[in-house]
Amino acid sequence: RPGTGKRTRSTKRLPLGLQKWLEAGHRKVPGQGFRQLLSTLELAPHICVVGSGPAGFYTAQHLLKHHPRAQVDIYEKQLVPFGLVRFGVAPDHPEVKNVINTFTQTARSTRCAFRGNVTVGRDVSVSELREAYHAVVLSYGAEDHNILGIPGEELPGVISARDFVGWYNGLPENRKLAPNLNCDTALILGQGNVALDVARILLTPTELLEKTDITAEALKVLKQSQVKRVWIVGRRGPLQVAFTIKELREMINLPGSQPLLDPADFSSLEESIKEASRPRKRLLELLVRTARKPPEPKADSKVTTPRAWGLRFLRSPQEMLPSPNGSRVVGIRLAVMRLEGSDENAQAVPTGEMEDVPCGLVLSSVGYKSRSIDPTVPFDPKLGVIPNSEGRVLGAPGLYCSGWVKRGPTGVIATTMNDSFLTGQALLQDLEAGVLPLGPKLGYSVIEPLLKNRGVQPVSFKDWEKLDAEEVAQGQAVGKPREKLVDPQQMLQIIRR
């Protein structure tokens, strides 16, 4: 105060959120001093993140790094964390999973808590979370696959690539998939990286898979597989394939398999290749070189035909063909297409011709989509995303989204990282600007009794570390990095020990 030598705290120098709180006439909270009030309102925001995949963890990481007192709770419906890093990345790509080390550091922060085995939208509503937290970030990804909508899609032997990936990667809901691989030819619909992952797993010698974290059940089934040929089918042409050169190179160099590429598919692409972007140009040049390379002669004519894979272009699925008794798929009818337009934006239109391809397994890999998690959350069912502006959910202050549910199921882990950081930054800006709800929020201490009354047993990160240690120990016993646990009841028993 002037003339007294004493200093006073001016509201103009306070964070904007606290200024608004004081301007509203709230001078104190019973039982709390000014410093405690400041800490509660401005320096310790309670934030909830729904989903523990890359989008969820990267969002949490950004919030914890850039706000020194933020408290972040990560809710996850599975008993285990890491989402698609655990359940989507191929077992023979262990280097991609190294990001789990970074996520583990985030989860071990004293200001972060993992709440597994909690399904938001069922065990607790988004409205209840919004009441308990200053902000809620939805980062739950794309859990559904796009259906084909053609006759015979329900036949045994027709499965989604997403379910197949979940099965060999240990996703509990897919553990009973039991795909029948007692056929010579498999056909994959779609020409993205997931399609190539699936083809590679089908054709990789099992002695190589034995050294990965593929599940024991998947390894057992693959050892008995009769699949010798895999067709990877797309509606458009070589210029429009969605896979990347890394995955293509892995397929070309796959031990014990040979590529079946028709040089005629690439004969008129010279000018387009010259004008393509550098990544696309390199990809196309590799396809052309592979197609023109003569097949390697057999060292011994008595040696059985090696496994093989091929790309089929300008084909669109019309109907699954059933066996005479209708018990399973034995083929697929494809419409022959032609392209209108050029480059990556060309559209496929039917020519009227049809082609039947015999196959005993069809895997649909034509994209993922997010689902609506709660009726109170805005959702665009056509696009499969939550309507948002820079991660801020439209019409819902305090509600945010990141990852695939924000922008659609595209991009790699690095894309998701950048996207999640942007959402985290938007949230922090709103916190600083006083946009978020004012007043103390108690976070998990409000949600915990709700879950207990509903019979839900949340799983902590320390619980996960017990499961992790068990998986690693079981894996080491058989020469693998880990043996994934796939039965939720078994997991809960281990946790309770």
XYZ file of C-alpha atoms in Angstrom:
497
model
C 0.000 0.000 0.000
C 1.324 3.498 -0.820
C 3.179 5.008 2.101
C 3.038 1.874 4.263
C 5.808 -0.158 2.647
C 3.382 -3.102 2.387
C 2.648 -4.875 -0.874
C -0.829 -5.988 -1.868
C -2.010 -8.443 -4.494
C -3.728 -6.683 -7.394
C -6.405 -8.624 -9.255
C -5.029 -7.142 -12.471
C -1.873 -9.177 -11.956
C -3.770 -12.407 -11.314
C -4.495 -15.049 -13.961
C -7.608 -14.122 -15.902
C -9.673 -17.054 -14.600
C -9.161 -15.972 -10.991
C -9.895 -12.345 -11.898
C -13.300 -13.416 -13.238
C -13.937 -15.494 -10.119
C -13.216 -12.520 -7.848
C -15.148 -10.092 -10.057
C -18.160 -12.385 -9.690
C -18.136 -11.660 -5.959
C -16.515 -14.898 -4.746
C -14.077 -13.600 -2.158
C -13.379 -16.831 -0.332
C -14.219 -20.497 -0.067
C -15.052 -21.843 3.437
C -12.040 -23.502 4.972
C -9.635 -22.226 2.356
C -7.175 -19.365 2.483
C -6.345 -17.153 -0.447
C -3.295 -19.173 -1.427
C -5.281 -22.406 -1.335
C -8.000 -20.800 -3.437
C -5.404 -19.650 -5.968
C -3.931 -23.140 -6.106
C -7.310 -24.834 -6.512
C -8.642 -22.528 -9.205
C -5.629 -21.674 -11.285
C -2.694 -23.902 -10.570
C -4.313 -27.315 -10.189
C -6.859 -27.840 -12.952
C -8.303 -31.350 -13.023
C -8.411 -32.669 -16.582
C -9.840 -35.956 -17.808
C -8.600 -37.734 -20.958
C -10.741 -40.544 -22.389
C -8.609 -43.117 -24.205
C -5.046 -44.270 -23.511
C -3.775 -44.678 -27.047
C -1.268 -42.300 -28.673
C -3.795 -39.441 -28.866
C -4.670 -39.717 -25.176
C -1.108 -40.037 -23.937
C 0.278 -37.295 -26.154
C -2.496 -34.944 -25.007
C -1.756 -35.775 -21.372
C 1.984 -35.340 -21.966
C 1.493 -31.855 -23.408
C -0.782 -30.744 -20.564
C 1.572 -32.001 -17.859
C 4.616 -30.458 -19.526
C 3.128 -27.010 -20.068
C 1.063 -26.612 -16.899
C 3.127 -27.249 -13.750
C 0.156 -28.148 -11.548
C -2.303 -29.835 -13.926
C -3.755 -33.120 -12.691
C -4.621 -35.520 -15.534
C -6.690 -38.710 -15.233
C -6.640 -41.056 -18.248
C -9.704 -43.309 -18.548
C -9.498 -46.488 -20.634
C -12.058 -49.237 -21.255
C -9.377 -51.934 -21.583
C -7.537 -53.230 -18.541
C -4.251 -52.299 -20.235
C -2.999 -49.006 -21.682
C -1.492 -47.862 -25.009
C -4.384 -48.505 -27.430
C -3.328 -49.085 -31.029
C 0.367 -49.150 -30.124
C -0.364 -52.429 -28.327
C -3.302 -53.688 -30.373
C -2.680 -52.215 -33.841
C 1.060 -52.159 -34.526
C 2.210 -55.383 -36.191
C 4.166 -57.765 -33.939
C 7.116 -57.733 -36.349
C 7.418 -53.925 -35.965
C 8.753 -53.735 -32.384
C 10.610 -50.490 -33.037
C 7.288 -48.658 -33.494
C 6.271 -49.737 -29.998
C 9.220 -47.969 -28.372
C 6.943 -44.981 -27.880
C 5.443 -46.967 -24.980
C 8.528 -45.985 -22.984
C 7.589 -42.311 -23.313
C 3.971 -43.031 -22.411
C 5.110 -44.965 -19.341
C 7.059 -41.936 -18.108
C 3.913 -39.840 -18.485
C 1.765 -42.385 -16.633
C 4.244 -42.549 -13.738
C 4.028 -38.806 -13.142
C 2.663 -37.933 -9.717
C 0.182 -35.665 -11.521
C -1.134 -38.378 -13.851
C -3.333 -41.382 -13.080
C -4.428 -44.274 -15.314
C -8.010 -45.496 -14.744
C -8.322 -48.696 -16.773
C -11.320 -51.028 -17.005
C -13.691 -48.039 -17.094
C -15.947 -47.664 -20.132
C -16.973 -44.049 -20.549
C -20.542 -43.863 -21.806
C -21.476 -47.020 -19.856
C -19.751 -47.065 -16.459
C -19.679 -43.281 -16.198
C -21.252 -40.670 -18.443
C -19.486 -37.799 -20.153
C -21.822 -35.419 -18.289
C -20.617 -36.834 -14.963
C -17.017 -36.379 -16.048
C -17.681 -32.797 -17.107
C -19.159 -32.075 -13.675
C -16.079 -33.509 -11.945
C -13.315 -32.016 -14.143
C -12.422 -28.596 -15.458
C -11.996 -30.095 -18.924
C -12.627 -33.430 -20.662
C -10.651 -34.556 -23.739
C -12.118 -37.361 -25.860
C -9.285 -39.344 -27.465
C -10.862 -42.776 -27.865
C -9.973 -43.375 -31.506
C -11.821 -45.292 -34.221
C -13.127 -48.593 -32.878
C -15.381 -49.728 -35.719
C -14.611 -50.838 -39.262
C -16.450 -49.750 -42.379
C -18.819 -52.406 -43.663
C -18.986 -53.291 -47.360
C -22.761 -53.554 -47.559
C -22.751 -56.358 -50.139
C -24.454 -59.794 -50.265
C -22.639 -62.568 -48.427
C -20.663 -60.263 -46.156
C -21.889 -62.260 -43.151
C -20.545 -65.589 -44.478
C -17.972 -67.498 -42.389
C -14.551 -66.732 -43.788
C -15.355 -63.029 -44.317
C -13.887 -60.968 -41.489
C -12.681 -57.436 -40.943
C -8.961 -56.796 -41.043
C -9.419 -54.833 -37.826
C -10.686 -57.935 -36.024
C -7.901 -60.052 -37.523
C -5.265 -57.556 -36.346
C -6.892 -57.450 -32.906
C -6.830 -61.259 -32.784
C -3.115 -61.694 -33.482
C -2.252 -58.669 -31.298
C -4.162 -59.852 -28.226
C -7.190 -57.542 -28.140
C -9.459 -59.309 -25.612
C -12.663 -58.757 -27.593
C -11.117 -60.569 -30.600
C -9.466 -63.456 -28.746
C -12.135 -65.943 -29.868
C -12.081 -64.973 -33.557
C -10.586 -68.336 -34.643
C -10.046 -67.560 -38.361
C -10.095 -70.613 -40.613
C -6.854 -70.567 -42.610
C -7.478 -73.961 -44.204
C -7.549 -72.529 -47.725
C -5.061 -71.868 -50.498
C -5.989 -68.263 -51.328
C -6.842 -65.250 -49.183
C -8.052 -61.933 -50.560
C -7.731 -58.565 -48.831
C -9.974 -55.669 -49.816
C -8.108 -52.391 -49.483
C -4.595 -51.226 -50.342
C -3.438 -49.402 -47.226
C -0.768 -50.236 -44.670
C -3.160 -52.377 -42.623
C -3.844 -54.525 -45.695
C -0.113 -55.052 -46.180
C 0.344 -55.795 -42.466
C -2.292 -58.511 -42.657
C -0.851 -59.982 -45.870
C 2.619 -60.018 -44.357
C 1.470 -61.802 -41.189
C -0.350 -64.416 -43.297
C 2.774 -65.139 -45.354
C 5.657 -64.637 -42.908
C 7.417 -67.880 -41.930
C 6.235 -68.683 -38.410
C 9.785 -69.264 -37.187
C 10.233 -65.496 -37.597
C 6.975 -64.688 -35.815
C 7.994 -66.893 -32.888
C 10.405 -64.167 -31.799
C 7.701 -61.459 -31.651
C 4.917 -60.651 -29.186
C 2.238 -62.225 -31.400
C -0.225 -64.170 -29.256
C 0.301 -67.868 -28.617
C -3.108 -68.721 -30.114
C -2.410 -66.751 -33.321
C 0.986 -68.401 -33.698
C -0.604 -71.829 -33.295
C -3.208 -71.142 -35.994
C -0.664 -69.598 -38.384
C 1.602 -72.640 -38.053
C -1.265 -74.752 -39.384
C -2.211 -72.261 -42.123
C -2.668 -73.528 -45.669
C -2.688 -70.035 -47.205
C -0.175 -69.851 -50.042
C -1.418 -66.872 -52.040
C -2.758 -63.470 -50.997
C -4.397 -60.966 -53.346
C -4.520 -57.328 -52.207
C -7.363 -55.641 -54.091
C -8.118 -51.952 -54.658
C -10.893 -50.023 -56.407
C -8.451 -47.651 -58.073
C -5.027 -47.872 -59.671
C -1.342 -47.819 -58.704
C -1.305 -44.026 -58.434
C -3.907 -44.165 -55.663
C -2.580 -46.899 -53.365
C -2.570 -45.859 -49.704
C 0.304 -47.952 -48.401
C 3.778 -46.489 -47.905
C 7.127 -47.528 -49.353
C 8.377 -49.030 -46.085
C 5.520 -51.535 -45.938
C 5.805 -52.258 -49.683
C 9.531 -52.950 -49.375
C 8.861 -55.369 -46.520
C 6.412 -57.296 -48.696
C 8.825 -57.423 -51.634
C 11.637 -58.705 -49.405
C 9.458 -61.147 -47.446
C 11.359 -64.454 -47.057
C 9.741 -67.407 -48.804
C 7.299 -65.285 -50.831
C 7.346 -63.758 -54.282
C 5.408 -60.762 -55.653
C 2.922 -61.228 -58.489
C 2.689 -57.855 -60.220
C 1.453 -57.453 -63.781
C 3.726 -55.084 -65.787
C 0.677 -54.081 -67.836
C -0.777 -52.374 -64.741
C 2.087 -49.875 -64.841
C 2.670 -49.520 -68.585
C 1.080 -46.081 -69.059
C 2.298 -44.382 -65.899
C 5.609 -42.905 -67.065
C 4.413 -39.290 -67.269
C 2.397 -39.533 -64.056
C 5.407 -40.902 -62.189
C 7.551 -37.967 -63.357
C 5.001 -35.466 -62.060
C 4.297 -37.232 -58.760
C 5.510 -36.015 -55.385
C 8.830 -37.477 -54.258
C 7.382 -40.086 -51.820
C 4.784 -41.189 -54.369
C 7.386 -41.239 -57.150
C 9.711 -43.508 -55.137
C 6.825 -45.832 -54.325
C 5.713 -46.124 -57.949
C 9.246 -46.645 -59.217
C 9.649 -49.529 -56.762
C 6.374 -51.079 -57.966
C 7.462 -50.785 -61.611
C 10.895 -52.287 -60.960
C 9.342 -55.178 -59.067
C 6.746 -55.819 -61.776
C 9.382 -55.886 -64.524
C 11.818 -58.071 -62.629
C 11.748 -61.621 -64.046
C 10.749 -64.344 -61.586
C 13.604 -66.168 -59.927
C 14.137 -69.659 -61.381
C 13.511 -72.599 -59.072
C 16.640 -74.343 -57.915
C 14.789 -77.631 -57.888
C 11.652 -78.382 -59.868
C 10.480 -80.655 -57.083
C 10.357 -77.761 -54.624
C 6.778 -76.758 -53.899
C 5.532 -73.418 -55.208
C 6.514 -70.680 -52.743
C 4.025 -68.420 -51.135
C 3.054 -65.411 -53.220
C 1.174 -62.132 -53.028
C -0.129 -59.777 -55.654
C -1.866 -56.461 -56.201
C -5.129 -56.341 -58.147
C -6.205 -52.904 -59.306
C -9.498 -51.433 -60.554
C -11.665 -54.024 -58.808
C -14.636 -53.323 -56.536
C -16.376 -56.007 -54.400
C -19.953 -56.788 -55.412
C -20.805 -60.101 -53.770
C -19.287 -62.860 -51.646
C -19.725 -66.257 -53.275
C -20.880 -69.041 -50.912
C -20.091 -72.741 -50.958
C -22.883 -75.009 -52.327
C -24.263 -75.558 -48.822
C -23.781 -71.912 -47.861
C -21.479 -72.783 -44.986
C -18.591 -70.447 -45.941
C -17.145 -68.138 -48.571
C -15.408 -69.725 -51.570
C -14.957 -66.690 -53.778
C -15.745 -63.061 -54.451
C -17.335 -61.269 -57.397
C -15.516 -58.104 -58.369
C -16.680 -55.333 -60.668
C -14.024 -54.210 -63.151
C -13.556 -50.451 -62.845
C -11.982 -47.659 -64.867
C -10.667 -44.318 -63.697
C -12.117 -40.896 -64.426
C -9.684 -38.108 -63.717
C -6.028 -38.462 -62.883
C -3.510 -38.588 -60.089
C -4.509 -39.369 -56.514
C -7.992 -37.827 -56.860
C -9.180 -40.031 -59.744
C -12.558 -41.693 -59.248
C -13.347 -45.316 -60.082
C -16.473 -46.042 -62.139
C -17.770 -49.487 -63.205
C -17.229 -50.744 -66.724
C -20.021 -53.321 -66.532
C -17.605 -56.260 -66.542
C -17.413 -58.726 -63.646
C -14.699 -61.077 -62.448
C -14.982 -63.983 -59.997
C -11.925 -64.776 -57.882
C -11.787 -68.047 -55.887
C -10.687 -67.596 -52.264
C -11.453 -69.177 -48.909
C -10.743 -66.106 -46.759
C -11.729 -62.475 -47.338
C -10.377 -59.726 -45.105
C -12.000 -56.326 -45.400
C -9.581 -53.431 -44.859
C -11.517 -50.480 -46.221
C -11.136 -48.122 -43.292
C -12.061 -47.466 -39.689
C -14.627 -45.170 -38.142
C -15.274 -43.714 -34.721
C -18.524 -44.229 -32.886
C -20.601 -41.938 -30.714
C -19.515 -42.459 -27.121
C -22.353 -40.637 -25.355
C -25.635 -39.107 -26.577
C -24.718 -35.766 -24.989
C -21.601 -35.409 -27.148
C -22.012 -33.886 -30.652
C -21.145 -36.439 -33.322
C -21.122 -36.514 -37.121
C -22.081 -40.095 -38.077
C -21.347 -39.510 -41.752
C -17.762 -38.387 -41.206
C -17.333 -40.450 -38.046
C -15.843 -37.555 -36.067
C -16.774 -35.175 -33.274
C -17.440 -31.719 -34.799
C -14.687 -29.462 -33.505
C -12.596 -26.389 -34.098
C -8.909 -26.968 -33.356
C -9.927 -29.690 -30.909
C -12.624 -27.655 -29.151
C -15.922 -29.574 -29.409
C -18.487 -27.286 -31.022
C -21.195 -26.106 -28.658
C -19.641 -27.752 -25.608
C -17.238 -25.487 -23.661
C -14.798 -27.524 -21.617
C -15.062 -30.529 -23.953
C -12.216 -31.323 -26.357
C -11.108 -34.087 -28.720
C -7.851 -35.322 -30.211
C -6.650 -38.065 -32.546
C -8.804 -40.037 -34.948
C -12.102 -39.063 -33.327
C -11.085 -35.456 -34.010
C -9.825 -35.649 -37.598
C -10.749 -39.110 -38.923
C -8.724 -42.357 -39.113
C -5.711 -41.103 -41.035
C -2.046 -40.602 -40.369
C 0.636 -42.345 -38.354
C 1.679 -42.013 -34.708
C 3.706 -38.854 -35.441
C 0.619 -37.271 -37.037
C -1.403 -38.074 -33.929
C 1.311 -36.607 -31.717
C 1.227 -33.220 -33.462
C -2.575 -33.218 -33.551
C -2.795 -34.003 -29.831
C -0.300 -31.298 -28.919
C -2.505 -28.789 -30.766
C -5.572 -29.875 -28.785
C -3.598 -29.650 -25.548
C -2.460 -26.161 -26.478
C -6.034 -25.056 -27.204
C -7.132 -26.350 -23.798
C -4.317 -24.501 -22.018
C -5.174 -21.298 -23.873
C -8.796 -21.606 -22.757
C -7.660 -22.260 -19.198
C -5.514 -19.133 -19.212
C -8.274 -17.044 -20.814
C -10.849 -18.088 -18.220
C -13.046 -19.848 -20.782
C -13.308 -23.058 -18.745
C -15.772 -23.431 -15.848
C -14.706 -21.532 -12.742
C -14.573 -22.914 -9.248
C -12.995 -25.930 -7.607
C -13.353 -29.323 -9.262
C -12.600 -32.517 -7.370
C -11.851 -34.820 -10.294
C -11.543 -38.526 -9.563
C -12.607 -38.176 -5.926
C -16.107 -37.492 -7.297
C -16.023 -40.301 -9.869
C -14.517 -43.006 -7.626
C -17.631 -43.545 -5.432
C -19.836 -43.595 -8.548
C -17.770 -46.427 -10.032
C -17.720 -48.314 -6.741
C -21.509 -48.125 -6.426
C -21.807 -49.435 -10.001
C -19.558 -52.427 -9.365
C -16.701 -51.166 -11.551
C -13.157 -52.094 -10.506
C -10.742 -49.536 -11.990
C -7.222 -50.670 -12.849
C -4.271 -48.434 -11.950
C -0.963 -48.093 -13.762
C 0.709 -50.058 -10.965
C -1.826 -52.809 -11.660
C -0.799 -52.707 -15.320
C 2.858 -52.995 -14.313
C 2.014 -56.258 -12.528
C 0.411 -57.536 -15.748
C 3.374 -56.245 -17.744
C 5.837 -58.125 -15.527
C 3.772 -61.309 -15.891
C 3.663 -60.998 -19.694
C 7.409 -60.409 -19.914
C 8.146 -63.370 -17.637
C 5.895 -65.694 -19.654
C 7.461 -64.443 -22.893
C 11.030 -64.933 -21.715
C 10.209 -68.549 -20.873
C 9.524 -69.232 -24.573
C 12.006 -66.825 -26.169
C 9.585 -63.966 -26.869
C 9.647 -60.331 -25.662
C 6.310 -60.979 -23.945
C 3.336 -63.337 -23.996
C 0.263 -61.126 -24.092
C -2.543 -61.837 -21.663
C -5.858 -61.848 -23.504
C -8.410 -62.997 -20.882
C -9.720 -60.103 -18.713
C -10.678 -62.469 -15.873
C -7.168 -63.889 -15.770
C -5.775 -60.355 -15.750
C -7.942 -59.367 -12.779
C -6.826 -62.476 -10.889
C -3.164 -61.527 -11.415
C -3.864 -57.987 -10.247
C -5.546 -59.255 -7.051
C -2.616 -61.473 -6.057
